[in-house]
Coordinates of C-alpha atoms in Angstrom, one line a residue:
X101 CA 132.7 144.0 183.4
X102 CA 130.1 145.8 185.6
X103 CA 129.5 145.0 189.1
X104 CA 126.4 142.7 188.7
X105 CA 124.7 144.1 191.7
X106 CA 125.4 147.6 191.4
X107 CA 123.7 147.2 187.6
X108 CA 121.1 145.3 188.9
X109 CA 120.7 148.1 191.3
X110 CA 120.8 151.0 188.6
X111 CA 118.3 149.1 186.6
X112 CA 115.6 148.6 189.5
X113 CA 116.0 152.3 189.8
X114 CA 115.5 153.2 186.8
X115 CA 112.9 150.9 186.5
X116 CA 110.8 152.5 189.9
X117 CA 111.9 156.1 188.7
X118 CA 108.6 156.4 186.9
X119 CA 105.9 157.4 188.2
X120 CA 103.1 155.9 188.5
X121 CA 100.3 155.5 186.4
X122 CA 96.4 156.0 187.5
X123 CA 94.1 153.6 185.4
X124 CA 90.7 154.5 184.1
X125 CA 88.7 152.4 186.0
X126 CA 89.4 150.1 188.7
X127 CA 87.0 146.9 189.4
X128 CA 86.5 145.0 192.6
X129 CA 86.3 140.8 191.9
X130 CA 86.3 140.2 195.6
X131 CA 85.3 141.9 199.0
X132 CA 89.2 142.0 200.2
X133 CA 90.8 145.6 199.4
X134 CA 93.7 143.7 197.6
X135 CA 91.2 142.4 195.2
X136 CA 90.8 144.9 192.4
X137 CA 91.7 145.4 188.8
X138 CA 92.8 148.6 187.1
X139 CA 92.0 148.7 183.7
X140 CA 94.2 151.0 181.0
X141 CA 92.0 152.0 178.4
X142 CA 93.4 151.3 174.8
X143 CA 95.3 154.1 172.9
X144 CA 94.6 153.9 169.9
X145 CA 91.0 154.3 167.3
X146 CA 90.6 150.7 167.0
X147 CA 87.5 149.3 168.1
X148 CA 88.0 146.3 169.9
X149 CA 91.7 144.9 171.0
X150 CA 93.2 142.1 172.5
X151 CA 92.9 142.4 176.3
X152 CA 96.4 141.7 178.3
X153 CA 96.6 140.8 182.0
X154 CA 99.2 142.1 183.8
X155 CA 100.4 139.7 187.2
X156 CA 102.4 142.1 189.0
X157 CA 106.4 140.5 190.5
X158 CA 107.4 140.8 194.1
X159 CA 108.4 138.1 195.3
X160 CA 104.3 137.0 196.7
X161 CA 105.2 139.7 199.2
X162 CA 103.2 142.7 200.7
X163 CA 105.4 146.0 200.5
X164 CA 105.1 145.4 196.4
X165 CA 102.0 146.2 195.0
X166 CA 100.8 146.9 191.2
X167 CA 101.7 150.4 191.7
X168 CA 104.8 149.5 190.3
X169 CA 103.7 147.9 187.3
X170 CA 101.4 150.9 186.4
X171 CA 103.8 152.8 183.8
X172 CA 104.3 149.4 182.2
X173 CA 100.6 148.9 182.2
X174 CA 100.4 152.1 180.2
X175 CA 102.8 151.7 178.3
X176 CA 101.0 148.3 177.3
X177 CA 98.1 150.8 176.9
X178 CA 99.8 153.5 174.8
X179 CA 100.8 150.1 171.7
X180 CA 97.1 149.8 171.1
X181 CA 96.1 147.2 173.8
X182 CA 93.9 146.9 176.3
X183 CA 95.0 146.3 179.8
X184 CA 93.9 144.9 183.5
X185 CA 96.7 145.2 186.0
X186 CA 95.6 142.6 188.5
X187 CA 96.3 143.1 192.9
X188 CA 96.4 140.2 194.9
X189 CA 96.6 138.7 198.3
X190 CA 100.6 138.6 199.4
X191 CA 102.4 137.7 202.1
X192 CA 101.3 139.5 205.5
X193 CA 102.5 143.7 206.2
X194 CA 105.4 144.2 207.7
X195 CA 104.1 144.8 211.5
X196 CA 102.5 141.5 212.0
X197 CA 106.2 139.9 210.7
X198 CA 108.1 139.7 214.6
X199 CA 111.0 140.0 212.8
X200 CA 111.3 137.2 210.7
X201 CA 111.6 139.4 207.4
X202 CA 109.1 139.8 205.0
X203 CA 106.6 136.8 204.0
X204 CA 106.2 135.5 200.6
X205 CA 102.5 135.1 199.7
X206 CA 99.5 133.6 201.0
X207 CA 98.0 130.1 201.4
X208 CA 95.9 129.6 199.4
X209 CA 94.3 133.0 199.3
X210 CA 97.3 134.3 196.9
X211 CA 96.3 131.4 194.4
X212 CA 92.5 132.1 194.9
X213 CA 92.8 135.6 194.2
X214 CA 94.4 134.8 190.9
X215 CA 91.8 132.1 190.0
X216 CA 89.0 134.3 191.1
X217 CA 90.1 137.1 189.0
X218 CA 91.3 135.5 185.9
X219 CA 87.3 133.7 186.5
X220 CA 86.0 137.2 186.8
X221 CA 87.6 139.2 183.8
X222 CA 86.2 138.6 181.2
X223 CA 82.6 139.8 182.4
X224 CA 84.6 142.6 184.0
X225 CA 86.6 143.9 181.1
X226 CA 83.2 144.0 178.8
X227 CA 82.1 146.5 181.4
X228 CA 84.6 148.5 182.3
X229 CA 86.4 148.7 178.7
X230 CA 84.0 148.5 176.2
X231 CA 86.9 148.2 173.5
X232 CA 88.6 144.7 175.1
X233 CA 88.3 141.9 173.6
X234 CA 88.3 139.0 176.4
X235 CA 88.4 136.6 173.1
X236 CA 92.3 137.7 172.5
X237 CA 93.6 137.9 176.3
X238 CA 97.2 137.5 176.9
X239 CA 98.4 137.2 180.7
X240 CA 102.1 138.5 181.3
X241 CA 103.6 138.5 184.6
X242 CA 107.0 139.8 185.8
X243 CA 108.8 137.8 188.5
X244 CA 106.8 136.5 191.1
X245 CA 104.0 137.4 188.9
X246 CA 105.4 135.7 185.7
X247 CA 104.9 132.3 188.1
X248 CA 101.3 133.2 188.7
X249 CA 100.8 134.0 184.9
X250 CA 102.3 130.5 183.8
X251 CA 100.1 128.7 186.8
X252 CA 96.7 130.6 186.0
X253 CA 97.4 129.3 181.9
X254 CA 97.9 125.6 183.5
X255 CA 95.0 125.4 186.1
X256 CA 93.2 123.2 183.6
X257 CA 96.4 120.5 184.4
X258 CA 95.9 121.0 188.0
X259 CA 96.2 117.7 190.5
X260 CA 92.5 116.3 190.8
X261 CA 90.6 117.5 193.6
X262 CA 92.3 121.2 193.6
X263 CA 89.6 123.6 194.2
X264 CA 91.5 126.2 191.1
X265 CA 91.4 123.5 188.5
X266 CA 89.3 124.0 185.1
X267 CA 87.6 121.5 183.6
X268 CA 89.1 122.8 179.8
X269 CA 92.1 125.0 179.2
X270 CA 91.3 128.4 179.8
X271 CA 90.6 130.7 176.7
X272 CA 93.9 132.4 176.4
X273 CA 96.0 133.4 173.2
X274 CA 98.5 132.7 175.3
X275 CA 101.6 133.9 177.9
X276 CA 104.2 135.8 177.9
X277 CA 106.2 135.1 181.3
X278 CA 108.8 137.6 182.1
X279 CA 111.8 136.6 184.3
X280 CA 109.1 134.3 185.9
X281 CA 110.2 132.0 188.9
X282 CA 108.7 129.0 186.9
X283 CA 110.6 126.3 188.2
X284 CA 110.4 126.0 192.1
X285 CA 113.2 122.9 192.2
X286 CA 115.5 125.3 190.2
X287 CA 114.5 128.5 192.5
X288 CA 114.6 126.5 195.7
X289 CA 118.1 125.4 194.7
X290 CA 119.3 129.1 193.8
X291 CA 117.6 130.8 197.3
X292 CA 115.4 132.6 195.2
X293 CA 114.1 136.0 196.7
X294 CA 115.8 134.8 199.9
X295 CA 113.7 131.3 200.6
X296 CA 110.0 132.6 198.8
X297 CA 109.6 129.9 197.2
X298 CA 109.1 127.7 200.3
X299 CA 107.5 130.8 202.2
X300 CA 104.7 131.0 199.3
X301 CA 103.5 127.2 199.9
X302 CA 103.5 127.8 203.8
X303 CA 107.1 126.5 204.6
X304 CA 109.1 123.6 204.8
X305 CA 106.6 121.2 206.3
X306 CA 104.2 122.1 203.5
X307 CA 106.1 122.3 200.1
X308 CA 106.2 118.5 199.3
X309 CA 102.2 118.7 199.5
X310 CA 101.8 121.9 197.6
X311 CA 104.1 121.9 195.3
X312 CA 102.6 120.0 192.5
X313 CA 99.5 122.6 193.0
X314 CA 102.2 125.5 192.8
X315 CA 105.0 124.4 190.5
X316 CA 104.7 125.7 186.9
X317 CA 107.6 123.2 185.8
X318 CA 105.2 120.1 186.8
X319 CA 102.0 121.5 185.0
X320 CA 102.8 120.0 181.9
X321 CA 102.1 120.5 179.1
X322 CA 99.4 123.2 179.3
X323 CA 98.5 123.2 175.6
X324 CA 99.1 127.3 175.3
X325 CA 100.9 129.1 173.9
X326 CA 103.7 130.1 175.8
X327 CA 107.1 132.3 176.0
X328 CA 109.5 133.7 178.4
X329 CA 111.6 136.4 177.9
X330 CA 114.5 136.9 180.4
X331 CA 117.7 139.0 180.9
X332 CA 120.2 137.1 180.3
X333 CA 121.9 139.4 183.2
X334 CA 119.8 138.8 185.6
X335 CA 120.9 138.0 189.3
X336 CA 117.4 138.5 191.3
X337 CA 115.7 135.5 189.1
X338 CA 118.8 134.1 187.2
X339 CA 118.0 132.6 183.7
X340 CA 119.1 128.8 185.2
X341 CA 115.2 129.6 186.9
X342 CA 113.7 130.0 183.2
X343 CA 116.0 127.5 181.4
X344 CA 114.5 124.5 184.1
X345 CA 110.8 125.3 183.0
X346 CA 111.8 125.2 179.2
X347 CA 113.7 121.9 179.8
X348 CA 110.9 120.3 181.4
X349 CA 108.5 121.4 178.8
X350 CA 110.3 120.1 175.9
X351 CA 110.6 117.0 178.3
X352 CA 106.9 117.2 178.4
X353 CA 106.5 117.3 174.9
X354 CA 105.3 121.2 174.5
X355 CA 108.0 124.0 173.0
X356 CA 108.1 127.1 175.1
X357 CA 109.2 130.1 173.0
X358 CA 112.4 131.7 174.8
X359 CA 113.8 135.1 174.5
X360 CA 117.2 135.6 176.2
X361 CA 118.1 139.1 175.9
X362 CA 121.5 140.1 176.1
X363 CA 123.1 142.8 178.7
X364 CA 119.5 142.9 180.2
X365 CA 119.1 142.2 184.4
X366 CA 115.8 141.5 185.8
X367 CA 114.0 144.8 185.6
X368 CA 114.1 146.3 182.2
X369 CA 111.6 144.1 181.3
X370 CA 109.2 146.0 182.7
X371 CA 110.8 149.4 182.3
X372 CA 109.1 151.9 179.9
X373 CA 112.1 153.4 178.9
X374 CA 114.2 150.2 178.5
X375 CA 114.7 148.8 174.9
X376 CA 113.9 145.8 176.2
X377 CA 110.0 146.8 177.1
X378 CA 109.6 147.2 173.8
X379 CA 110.6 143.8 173.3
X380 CA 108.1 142.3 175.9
X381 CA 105.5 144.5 174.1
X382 CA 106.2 142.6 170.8
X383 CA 106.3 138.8 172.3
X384 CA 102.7 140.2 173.7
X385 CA 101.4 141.6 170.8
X386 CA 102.4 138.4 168.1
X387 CA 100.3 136.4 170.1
X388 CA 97.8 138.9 171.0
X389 CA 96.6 140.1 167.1

């Protein structure tokens, strides 16, 4: 059997070895640099298609950007669908760190930016991609960014009071959450991304308040369509992560769609050249058309 971390290794690489993608117009929703959409033009002669959101993974943290989500994006782009890759607030650059190792996200500007621009795109994408249809938008994340796709699909189940929370379900076909660290208990438990999880909601002090603002797994059910698609290989998000939101949404009463794809780690998901990207592209597109 191969060494799990030396595969895992090999498969990030490959996954990076792309390069990247530029998009054909990028969009400011905010004043802050980090908030900015790309947008990936359809490939294809139809005139309008679904639009799909892209939440990029990283573990909430600053060195990872969209960048590397940009030949998936186009990829996304080259099936026939429109595309917004979405940047966000993460944790602070590396200088400003003293040491203590990189910092997983922001609070609460990571969640604002995701709110904001999930508010924003549907204006945006009529302008900037005449041929999206913001009427058929599926969000997908990877990772880190498969949380913030399952939390932006459940804001509408939000604790009362929270400043993100919708007053109806937001108009999505529905989500497609790859690898996603959906179940904060589950990730916690595991020492997910080396301790994110509780770096995200500010640290230890601050998770028990947070959390239930944060935690996919407790923002049930959301009423949307939803499915997760993870390697069954994986060792940077292991399925256990995954399995915990799907439990607790059957527990909730809703059925989450799950894909477990065999001999698969954590990033051919998002790897052009991967059979299983094409797979990701089909979850996207069934719910998409």
């Amino acid at each position: 059997m191969p060494d799990p971390v030396a595969r895992d290794a090999a498969e990030e690489a490959s996954a990076m070895s792309h390069p990247a993608v530029a998009p054909d117009v990028s969009v400011a929703y905010g004043e802050h640099p980090d908030q900015v959409v790309d947008f990936y033009a359809p490939r294809s002669g139809h005139a309008t298609v679904p639009l799909v959101v892209v939440l990029h993974g990283g573990a909430w943290r600053a060195p990872y950007d969209r960048r590397h989500v940009t030949p998936f994006a186009d990829f996304l782009a080259r099936r026939g669908l429109a595309v917004a890759n979405v940047e966000y607030r993460r944790g602070r650059e590396i200088p400003g760190q003293r040491g203590d190792g990189p910092v997983a996200g922001r609070w609460p500007e990571t969640f604002d930016d995701v709110a904001a621009a999930m508010d924003a795109l549907p204006d945006l994408a009529r302008q900037a991609l005449p041929q999206a249809d913001p009427r058929r938008t599926v969000v997908t994340g990877h990772s880190a960014g498969g949380h913030l796709a399952l939390w932006a699909a459940a804001r509408h189940v939000l604790p009362a009071g929270s400043p993100w929370r919708l007053a109806a379900p937001p108009p999505l076909r529905g989500v497609v959450a790859l690898a996603p660290i959906a179940d904060f208990g589950a990730a916690v438990e595991l020492g997910v991304c080396g301790g994110a999880v509780r770096q995200l909601l500010g640290g230890e002090a601050q998770y028990d308040e947070r959390a239930p603002h944060g935690d996919p797994a407790v923002l049930l059910p959301t009423g949307i369509a939803t499915v997760v698609v993870q390697g069954r290989t994986d060792v940077v998000v292991p399925p256990a992560v995954a399995e915990a939101f799907v439990d607790a949404a059957a527990k909730a009463g809703e059925t989450v769609g799950w894909t477990l794809l065999e001999e698969v780690g954590h990033f051919p998901l998002i790897d052009p050249a991967a059979d299983a990207c094409a797979v990701v592209a089909e979850e996207i597109a069934q719910l998409a058309w």
